[in-house]
PDB file of C-alpha atoms in Angstrom:
ATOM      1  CA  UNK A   1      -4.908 -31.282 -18.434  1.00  0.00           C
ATOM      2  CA  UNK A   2      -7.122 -33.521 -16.620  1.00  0.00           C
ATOM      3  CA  UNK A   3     -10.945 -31.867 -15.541  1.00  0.00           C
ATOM      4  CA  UNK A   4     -13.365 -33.188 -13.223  1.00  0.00           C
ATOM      5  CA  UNK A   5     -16.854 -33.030 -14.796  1.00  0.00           C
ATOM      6  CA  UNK A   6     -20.235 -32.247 -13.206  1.00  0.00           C
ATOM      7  CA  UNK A   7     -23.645 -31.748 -14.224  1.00  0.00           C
ATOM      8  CA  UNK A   8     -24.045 -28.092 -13.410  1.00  0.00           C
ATOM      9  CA  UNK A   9     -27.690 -28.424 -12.478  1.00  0.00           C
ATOM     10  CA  UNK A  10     -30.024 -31.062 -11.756  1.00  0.00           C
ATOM     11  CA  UNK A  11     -33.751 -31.164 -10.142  1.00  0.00           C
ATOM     12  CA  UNK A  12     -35.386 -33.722  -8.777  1.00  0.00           C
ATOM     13  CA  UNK A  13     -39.115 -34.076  -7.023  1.00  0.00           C
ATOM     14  CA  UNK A  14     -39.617 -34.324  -3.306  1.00  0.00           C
ATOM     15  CA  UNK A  15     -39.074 -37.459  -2.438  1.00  0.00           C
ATOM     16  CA  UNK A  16     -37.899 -38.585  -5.339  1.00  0.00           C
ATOM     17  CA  UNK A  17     -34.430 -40.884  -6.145  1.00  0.00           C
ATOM     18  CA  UNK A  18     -31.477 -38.185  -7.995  1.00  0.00           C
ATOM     19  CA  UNK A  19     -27.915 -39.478  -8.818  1.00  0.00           C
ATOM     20  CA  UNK A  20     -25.492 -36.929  -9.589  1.00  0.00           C
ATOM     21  CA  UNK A  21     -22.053 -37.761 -11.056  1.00  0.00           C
ATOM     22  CA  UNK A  22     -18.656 -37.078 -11.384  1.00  0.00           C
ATOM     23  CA  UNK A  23     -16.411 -37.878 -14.150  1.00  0.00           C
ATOM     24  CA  UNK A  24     -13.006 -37.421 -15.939  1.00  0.00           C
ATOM     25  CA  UNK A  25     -12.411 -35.541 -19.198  1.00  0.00           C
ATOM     26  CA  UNK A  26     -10.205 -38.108 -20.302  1.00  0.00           C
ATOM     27  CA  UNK A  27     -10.415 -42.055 -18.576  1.00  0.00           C
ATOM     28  CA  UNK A  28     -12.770 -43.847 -16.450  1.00  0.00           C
ATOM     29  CA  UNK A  29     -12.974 -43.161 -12.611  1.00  0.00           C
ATOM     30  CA  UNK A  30     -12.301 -45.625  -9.915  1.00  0.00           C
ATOM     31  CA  UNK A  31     -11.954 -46.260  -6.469  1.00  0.00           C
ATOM     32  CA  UNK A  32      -8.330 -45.426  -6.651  1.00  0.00           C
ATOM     33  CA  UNK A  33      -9.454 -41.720  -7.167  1.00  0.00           C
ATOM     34  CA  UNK A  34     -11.274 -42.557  -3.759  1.00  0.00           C
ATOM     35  CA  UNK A  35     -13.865 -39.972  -4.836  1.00  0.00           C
ATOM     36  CA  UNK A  36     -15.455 -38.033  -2.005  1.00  0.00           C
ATOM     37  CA  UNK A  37     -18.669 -35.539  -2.252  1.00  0.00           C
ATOM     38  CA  UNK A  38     -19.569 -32.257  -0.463  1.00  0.00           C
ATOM     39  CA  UNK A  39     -22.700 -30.430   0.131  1.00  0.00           C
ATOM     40  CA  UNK A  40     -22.834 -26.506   0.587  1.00  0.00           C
ATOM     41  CA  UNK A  41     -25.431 -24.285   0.930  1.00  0.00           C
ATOM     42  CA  UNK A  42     -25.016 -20.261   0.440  1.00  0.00           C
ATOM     43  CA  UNK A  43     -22.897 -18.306   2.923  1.00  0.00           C
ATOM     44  CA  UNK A  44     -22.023 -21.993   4.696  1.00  0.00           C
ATOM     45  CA  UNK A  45     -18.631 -23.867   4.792  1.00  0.00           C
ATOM     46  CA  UNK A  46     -18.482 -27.227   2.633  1.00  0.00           C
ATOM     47  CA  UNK A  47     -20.015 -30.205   4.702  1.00  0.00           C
ATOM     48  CA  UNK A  48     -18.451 -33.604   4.148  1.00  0.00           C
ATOM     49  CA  UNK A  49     -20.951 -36.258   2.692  1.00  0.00           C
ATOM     50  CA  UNK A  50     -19.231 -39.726   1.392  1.00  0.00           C
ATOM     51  CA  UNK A  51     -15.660 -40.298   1.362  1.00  0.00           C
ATOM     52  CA  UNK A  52     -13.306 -43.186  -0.269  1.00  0.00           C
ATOM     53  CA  UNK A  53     -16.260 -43.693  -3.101  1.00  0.00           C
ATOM     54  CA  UNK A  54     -18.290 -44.515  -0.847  1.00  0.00           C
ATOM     55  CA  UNK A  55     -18.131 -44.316   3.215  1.00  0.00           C
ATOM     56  CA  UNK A  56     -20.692 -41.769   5.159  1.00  0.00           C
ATOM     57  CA  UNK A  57     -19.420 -39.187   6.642  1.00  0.00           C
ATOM     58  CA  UNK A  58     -20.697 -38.749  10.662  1.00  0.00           C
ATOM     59  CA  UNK A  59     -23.681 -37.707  10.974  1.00  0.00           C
ATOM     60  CA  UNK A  60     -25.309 -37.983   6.741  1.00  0.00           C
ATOM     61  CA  UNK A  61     -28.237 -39.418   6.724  1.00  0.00           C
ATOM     62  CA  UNK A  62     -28.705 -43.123   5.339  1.00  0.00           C
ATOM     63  CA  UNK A  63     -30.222 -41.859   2.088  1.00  0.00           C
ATOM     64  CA  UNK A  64     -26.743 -39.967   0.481  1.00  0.00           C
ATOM     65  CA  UNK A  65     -24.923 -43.067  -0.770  1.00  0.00           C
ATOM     66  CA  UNK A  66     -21.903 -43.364  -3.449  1.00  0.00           C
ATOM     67  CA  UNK A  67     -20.997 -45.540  -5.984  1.00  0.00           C
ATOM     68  CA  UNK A  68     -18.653 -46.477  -9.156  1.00  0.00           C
ATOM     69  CA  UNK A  69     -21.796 -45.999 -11.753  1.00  0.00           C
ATOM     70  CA  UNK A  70     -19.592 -46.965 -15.475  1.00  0.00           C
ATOM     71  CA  UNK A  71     -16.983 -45.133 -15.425  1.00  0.00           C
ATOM     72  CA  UNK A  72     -17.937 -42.505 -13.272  1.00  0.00           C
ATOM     73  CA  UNK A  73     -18.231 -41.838  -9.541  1.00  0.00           C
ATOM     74  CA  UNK A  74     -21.983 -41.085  -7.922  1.00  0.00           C
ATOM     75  CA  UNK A  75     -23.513 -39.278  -5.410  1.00  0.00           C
ATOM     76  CA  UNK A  76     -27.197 -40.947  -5.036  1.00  0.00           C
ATOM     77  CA  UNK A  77     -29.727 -39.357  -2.755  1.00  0.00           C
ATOM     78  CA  UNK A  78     -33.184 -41.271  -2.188  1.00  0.00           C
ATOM     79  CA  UNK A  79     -36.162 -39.604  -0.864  1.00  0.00           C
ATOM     80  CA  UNK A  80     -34.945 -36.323  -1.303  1.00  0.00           C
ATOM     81  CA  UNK A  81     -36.021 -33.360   1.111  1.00  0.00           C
ATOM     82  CA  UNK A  82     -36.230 -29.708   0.678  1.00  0.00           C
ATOM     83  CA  UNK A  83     -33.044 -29.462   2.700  1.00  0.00           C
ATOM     84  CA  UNK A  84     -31.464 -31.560  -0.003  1.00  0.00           C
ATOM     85  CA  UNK A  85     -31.132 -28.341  -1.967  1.00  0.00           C
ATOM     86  CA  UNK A  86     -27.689 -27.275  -2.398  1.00  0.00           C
ATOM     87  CA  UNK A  87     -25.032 -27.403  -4.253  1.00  0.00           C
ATOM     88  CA  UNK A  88     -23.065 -30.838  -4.578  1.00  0.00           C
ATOM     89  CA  UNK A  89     -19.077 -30.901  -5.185  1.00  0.00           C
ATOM     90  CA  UNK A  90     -17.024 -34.013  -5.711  1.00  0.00           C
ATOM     91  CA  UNK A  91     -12.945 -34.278  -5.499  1.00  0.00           C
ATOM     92  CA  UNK A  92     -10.933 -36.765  -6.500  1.00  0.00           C
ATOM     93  CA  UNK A  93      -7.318 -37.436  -5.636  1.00  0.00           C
ATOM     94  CA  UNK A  94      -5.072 -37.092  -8.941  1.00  0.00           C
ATOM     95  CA  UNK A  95      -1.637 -39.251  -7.315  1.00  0.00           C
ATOM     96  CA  UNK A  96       1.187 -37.493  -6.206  1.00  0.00           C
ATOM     97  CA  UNK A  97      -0.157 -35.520  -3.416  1.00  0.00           C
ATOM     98  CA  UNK A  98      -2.762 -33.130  -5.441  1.00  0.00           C
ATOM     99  CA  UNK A  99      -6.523 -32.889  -5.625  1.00  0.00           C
ATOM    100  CA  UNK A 100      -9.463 -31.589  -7.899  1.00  0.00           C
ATOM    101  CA  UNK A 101     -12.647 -30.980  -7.274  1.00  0.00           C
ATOM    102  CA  UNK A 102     -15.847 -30.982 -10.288  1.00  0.00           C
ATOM    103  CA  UNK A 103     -17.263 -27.861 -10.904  1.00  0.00           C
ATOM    104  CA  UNK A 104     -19.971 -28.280  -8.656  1.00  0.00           C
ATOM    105  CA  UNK A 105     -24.182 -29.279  -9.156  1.00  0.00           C
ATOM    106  CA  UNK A 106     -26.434 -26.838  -8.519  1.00  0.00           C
ATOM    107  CA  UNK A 107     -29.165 -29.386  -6.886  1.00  0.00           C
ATOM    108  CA  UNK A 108     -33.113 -27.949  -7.405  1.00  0.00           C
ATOM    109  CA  UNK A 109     -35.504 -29.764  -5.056  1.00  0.00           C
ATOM    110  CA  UNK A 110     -38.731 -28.893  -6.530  1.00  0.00           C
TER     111      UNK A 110
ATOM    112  CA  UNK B   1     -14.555 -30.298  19.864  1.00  0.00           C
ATOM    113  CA  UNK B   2     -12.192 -29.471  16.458  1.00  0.00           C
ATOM    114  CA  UNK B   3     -12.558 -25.996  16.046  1.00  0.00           C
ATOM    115  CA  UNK B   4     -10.817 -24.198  12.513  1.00  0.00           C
ATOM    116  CA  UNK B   5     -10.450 -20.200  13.001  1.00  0.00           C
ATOM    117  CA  UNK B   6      -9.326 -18.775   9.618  1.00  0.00           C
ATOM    118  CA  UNK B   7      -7.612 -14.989  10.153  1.00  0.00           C
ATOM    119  CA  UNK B   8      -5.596 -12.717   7.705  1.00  0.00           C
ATOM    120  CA  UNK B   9      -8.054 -11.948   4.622  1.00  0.00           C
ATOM    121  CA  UNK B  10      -8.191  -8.590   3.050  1.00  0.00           C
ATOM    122  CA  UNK B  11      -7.389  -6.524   0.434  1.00  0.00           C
ATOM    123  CA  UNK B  12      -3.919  -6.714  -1.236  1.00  0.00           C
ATOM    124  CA  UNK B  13      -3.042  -4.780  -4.744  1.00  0.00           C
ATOM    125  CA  UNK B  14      -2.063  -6.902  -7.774  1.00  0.00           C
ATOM    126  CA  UNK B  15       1.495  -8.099  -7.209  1.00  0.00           C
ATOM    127  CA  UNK B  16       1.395  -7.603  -3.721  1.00  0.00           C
ATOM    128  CA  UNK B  17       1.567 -10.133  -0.684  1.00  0.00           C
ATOM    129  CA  UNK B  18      -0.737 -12.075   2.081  1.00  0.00           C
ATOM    130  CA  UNK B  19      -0.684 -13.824   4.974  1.00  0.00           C
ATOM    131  CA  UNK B  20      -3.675 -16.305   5.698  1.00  0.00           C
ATOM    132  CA  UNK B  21      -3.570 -18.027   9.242  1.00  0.00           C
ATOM    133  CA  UNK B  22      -5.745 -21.074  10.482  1.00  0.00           C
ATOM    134  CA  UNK B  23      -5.728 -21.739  14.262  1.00  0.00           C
ATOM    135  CA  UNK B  24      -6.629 -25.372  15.159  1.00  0.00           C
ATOM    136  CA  UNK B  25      -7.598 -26.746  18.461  1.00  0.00           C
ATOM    137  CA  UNK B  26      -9.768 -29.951  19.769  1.00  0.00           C
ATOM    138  CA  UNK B  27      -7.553 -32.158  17.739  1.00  0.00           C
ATOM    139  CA  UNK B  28      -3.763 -33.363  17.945  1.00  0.00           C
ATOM    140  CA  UNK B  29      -2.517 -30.818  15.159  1.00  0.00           C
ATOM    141  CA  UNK B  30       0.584 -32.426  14.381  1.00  0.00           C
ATOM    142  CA  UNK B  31      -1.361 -36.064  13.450  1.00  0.00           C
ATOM    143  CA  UNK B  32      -3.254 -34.452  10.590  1.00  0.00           C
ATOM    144  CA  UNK B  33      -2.381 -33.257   6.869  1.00  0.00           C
ATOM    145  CA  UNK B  34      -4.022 -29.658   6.827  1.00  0.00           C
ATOM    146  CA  UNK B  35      -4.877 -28.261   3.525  1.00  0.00           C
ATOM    147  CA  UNK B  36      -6.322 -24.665   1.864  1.00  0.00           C
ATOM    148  CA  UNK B  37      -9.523 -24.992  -0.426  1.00  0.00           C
ATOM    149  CA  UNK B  38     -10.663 -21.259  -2.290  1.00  0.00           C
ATOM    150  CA  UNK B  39     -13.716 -20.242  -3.600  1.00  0.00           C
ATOM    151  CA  UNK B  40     -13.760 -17.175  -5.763  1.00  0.00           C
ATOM    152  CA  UNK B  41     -16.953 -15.358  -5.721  1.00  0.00           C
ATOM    153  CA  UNK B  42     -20.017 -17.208  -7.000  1.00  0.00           C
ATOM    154  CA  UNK B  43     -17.674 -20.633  -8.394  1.00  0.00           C
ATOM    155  CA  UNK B  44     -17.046 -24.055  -7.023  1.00  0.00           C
ATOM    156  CA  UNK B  45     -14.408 -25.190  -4.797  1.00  0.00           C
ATOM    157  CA  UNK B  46     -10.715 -25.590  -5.587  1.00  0.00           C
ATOM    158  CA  UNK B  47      -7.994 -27.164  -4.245  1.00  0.00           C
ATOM    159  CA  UNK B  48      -5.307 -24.932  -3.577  1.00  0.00           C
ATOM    160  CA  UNK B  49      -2.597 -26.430  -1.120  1.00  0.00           C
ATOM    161  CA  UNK B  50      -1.852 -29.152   1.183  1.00  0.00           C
ATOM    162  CA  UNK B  51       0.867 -30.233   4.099  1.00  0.00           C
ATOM    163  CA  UNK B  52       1.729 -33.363   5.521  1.00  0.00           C
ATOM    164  CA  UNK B  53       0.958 -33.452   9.535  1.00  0.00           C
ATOM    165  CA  UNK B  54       4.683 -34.706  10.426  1.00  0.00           C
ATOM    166  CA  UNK B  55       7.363 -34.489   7.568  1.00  0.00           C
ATOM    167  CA  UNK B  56       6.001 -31.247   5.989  1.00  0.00           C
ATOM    168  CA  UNK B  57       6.032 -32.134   2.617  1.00  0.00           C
ATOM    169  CA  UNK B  58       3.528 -29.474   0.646  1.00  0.00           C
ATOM    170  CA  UNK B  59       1.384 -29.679  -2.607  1.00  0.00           C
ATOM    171  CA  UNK B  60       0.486 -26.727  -4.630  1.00  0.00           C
ATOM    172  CA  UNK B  61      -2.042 -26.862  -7.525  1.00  0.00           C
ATOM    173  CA  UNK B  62      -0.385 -25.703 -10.824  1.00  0.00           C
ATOM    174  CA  UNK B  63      -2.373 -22.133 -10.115  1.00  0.00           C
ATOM    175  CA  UNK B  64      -0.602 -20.766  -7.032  1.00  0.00           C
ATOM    176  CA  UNK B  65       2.574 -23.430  -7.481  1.00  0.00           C
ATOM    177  CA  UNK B  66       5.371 -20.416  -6.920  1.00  0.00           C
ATOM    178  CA  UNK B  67       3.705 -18.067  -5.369  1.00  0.00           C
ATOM    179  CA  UNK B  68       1.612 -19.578  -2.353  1.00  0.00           C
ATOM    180  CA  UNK B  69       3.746 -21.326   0.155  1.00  0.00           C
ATOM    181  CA  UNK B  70       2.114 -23.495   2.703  1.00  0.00           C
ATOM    182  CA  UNK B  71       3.836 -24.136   6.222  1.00  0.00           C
ATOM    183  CA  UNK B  72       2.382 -24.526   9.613  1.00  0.00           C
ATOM    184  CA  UNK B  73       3.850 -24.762  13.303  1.00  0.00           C
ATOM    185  CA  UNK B  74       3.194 -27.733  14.952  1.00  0.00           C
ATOM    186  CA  UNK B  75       3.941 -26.159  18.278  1.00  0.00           C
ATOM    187  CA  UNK B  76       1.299 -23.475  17.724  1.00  0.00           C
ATOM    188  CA  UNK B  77      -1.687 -25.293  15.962  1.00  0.00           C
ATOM    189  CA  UNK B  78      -1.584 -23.025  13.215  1.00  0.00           C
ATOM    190  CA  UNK B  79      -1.495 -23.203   9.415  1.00  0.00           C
ATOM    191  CA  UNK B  80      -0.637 -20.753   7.514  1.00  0.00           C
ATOM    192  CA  UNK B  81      -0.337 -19.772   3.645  1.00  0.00           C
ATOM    193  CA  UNK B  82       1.904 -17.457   2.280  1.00  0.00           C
ATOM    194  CA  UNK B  83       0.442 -15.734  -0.469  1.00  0.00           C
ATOM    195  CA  UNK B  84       2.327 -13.383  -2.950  1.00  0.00           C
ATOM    196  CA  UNK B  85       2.222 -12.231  -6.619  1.00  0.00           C
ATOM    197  CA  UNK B  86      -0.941 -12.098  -6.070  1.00  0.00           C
ATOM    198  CA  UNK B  87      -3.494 -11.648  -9.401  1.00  0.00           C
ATOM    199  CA  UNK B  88      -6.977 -10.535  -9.760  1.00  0.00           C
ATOM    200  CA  UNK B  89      -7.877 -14.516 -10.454  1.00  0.00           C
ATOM    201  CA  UNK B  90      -6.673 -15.217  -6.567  1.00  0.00           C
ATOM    202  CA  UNK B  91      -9.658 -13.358  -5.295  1.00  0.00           C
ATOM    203  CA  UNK B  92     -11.490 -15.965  -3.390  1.00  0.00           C
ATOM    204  CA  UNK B  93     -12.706 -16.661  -0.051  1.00  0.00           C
ATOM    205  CA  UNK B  94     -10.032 -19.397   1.509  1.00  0.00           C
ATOM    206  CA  UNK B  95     -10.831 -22.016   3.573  1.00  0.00           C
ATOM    207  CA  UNK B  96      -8.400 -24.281   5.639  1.00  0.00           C
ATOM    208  CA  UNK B  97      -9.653 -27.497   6.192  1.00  0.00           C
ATOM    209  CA  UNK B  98      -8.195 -31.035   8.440  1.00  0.00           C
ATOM    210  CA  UNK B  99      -7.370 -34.227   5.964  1.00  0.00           C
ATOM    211  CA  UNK B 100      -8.945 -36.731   8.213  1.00  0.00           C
ATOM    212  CA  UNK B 101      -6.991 -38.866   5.393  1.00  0.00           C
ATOM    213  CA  UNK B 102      -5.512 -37.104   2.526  1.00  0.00           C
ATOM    214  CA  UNK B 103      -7.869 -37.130  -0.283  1.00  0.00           C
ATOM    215  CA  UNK B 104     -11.136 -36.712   2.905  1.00  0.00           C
ATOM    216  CA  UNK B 105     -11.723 -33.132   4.577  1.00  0.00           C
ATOM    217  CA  UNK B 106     -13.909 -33.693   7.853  1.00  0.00           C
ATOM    218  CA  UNK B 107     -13.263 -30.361   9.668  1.00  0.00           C
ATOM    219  CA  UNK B 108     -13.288 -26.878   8.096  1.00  0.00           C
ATOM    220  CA  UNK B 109     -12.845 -23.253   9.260  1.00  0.00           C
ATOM    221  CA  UNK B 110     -15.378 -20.232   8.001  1.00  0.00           C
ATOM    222  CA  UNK B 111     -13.064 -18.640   5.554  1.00  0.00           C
ATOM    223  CA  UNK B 112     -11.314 -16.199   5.216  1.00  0.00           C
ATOM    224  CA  UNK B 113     -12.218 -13.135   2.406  1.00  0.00           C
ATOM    225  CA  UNK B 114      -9.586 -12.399   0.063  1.00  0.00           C
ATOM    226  CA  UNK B 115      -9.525  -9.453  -2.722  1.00  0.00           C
ATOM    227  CA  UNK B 116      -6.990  -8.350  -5.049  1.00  0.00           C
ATOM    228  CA  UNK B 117      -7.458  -5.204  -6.634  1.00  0.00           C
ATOM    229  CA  UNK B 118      -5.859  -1.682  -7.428  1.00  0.00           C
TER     230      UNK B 118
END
């Protein structure tokens, strides 16, 4: 049974450089996963961040990026801003139609 | 402007059955893959469901595989999930959400509250 790991909290300073990541309990992720990230904050609907590994999504400000890291996919966010705080979810697409998602990162700005 | 309206959460008893409903508009329906993503109270996200935009082929994760069947009407920019045996572990707030490609959600509704319990 393939899981999609998270770190399940992270903090990082205003202004500061974080990189969260998103991994596989068993093999190395790649771009064929075409791992995508969300941000949601409480009571609020997902928002889309980076798609395909790493394309913006409309509207994200320039410093969300993502990235193959090893053997994991990242979400990196430089100069991060109180607004940053949230919670961060990747998915990846498994073949044959389905999708997971990581358990989430609870992201502290602090 | 794409607008996602889910409908059809409540309360249902263990066993028992539920209709969810997503109206779409803003968008040509029938171009898009449409999928359900649940939350259960206080957890992360999980993929529960998707449909392709013109053949209709559905995916289930192996949790509701069974007992959830997705369909939607074209015609009627709606999605729907069917929703039965339903177990404590389904309680969840559901979200429908447009596959701008398959494995990329760009558009999604406000959710829709559901609770199983006796």
């Amino acid at each position: 049974q393939t899981v999609v790991i998270q770190e399940s909290s992270f903090s990082v300073s205003p202004g500061g450089t974080v990189t969260l990541t998103c991994g596989l309990n068993s093999g190395s992720v790649s771009s064929g996963y075409y791992p995508s990230w969300y941000q949601q904050t409480p009571g609020q609907a997902p928002r889309p961040l980076i798609y395909g590994t790493n394309t913006r999504s409309s509207g994200v400000p320039d410093r969300f990026s993502g990235s193959i890291l090893g053997n994991k996919a990242a979400l990196t966010i430089s100069g991060a801003q109180a607004e940053d705080e949230s919670d961060y979810y990747c998915v990846m697409y498994m073949g044959s139609g389905i999708l997971m998602f990581g358990g989430g990162t609870r992201l502290t700005v602090l | 402007e794409v607008h996602l309206v889910d409908s059809g959460g409540g309360l249902a008893q263990p066993g028992g059955s539920l209709r969810l409903s997503c109206a779409a508009s803003g968008f040509t329906f029938s171009s898009y893959g449409m999928a359900w993503v649940r939350q259960a109270p206080g957890k992360g996200l999980e993929w529960v469901s998707a449909i392709d935009g013109s053949t209709g082929t559905t995916y289930y994760a192996d949790s509701v595989r069974g007992r959830f069947t997705i369909s939607r009407d074209n015609s009627k920019s709606r999605l729907y999930l069917e929703m039965s045996s339903l177990r404590a572990e389904d309680t969840a707030l559901y979200y429908c959400a447009r596959a701008y490609y398959w494995y990329y959600f760009d558009f999604w509704g406000q959710g829709a509250l559901v609770t199983v319990s006796s």
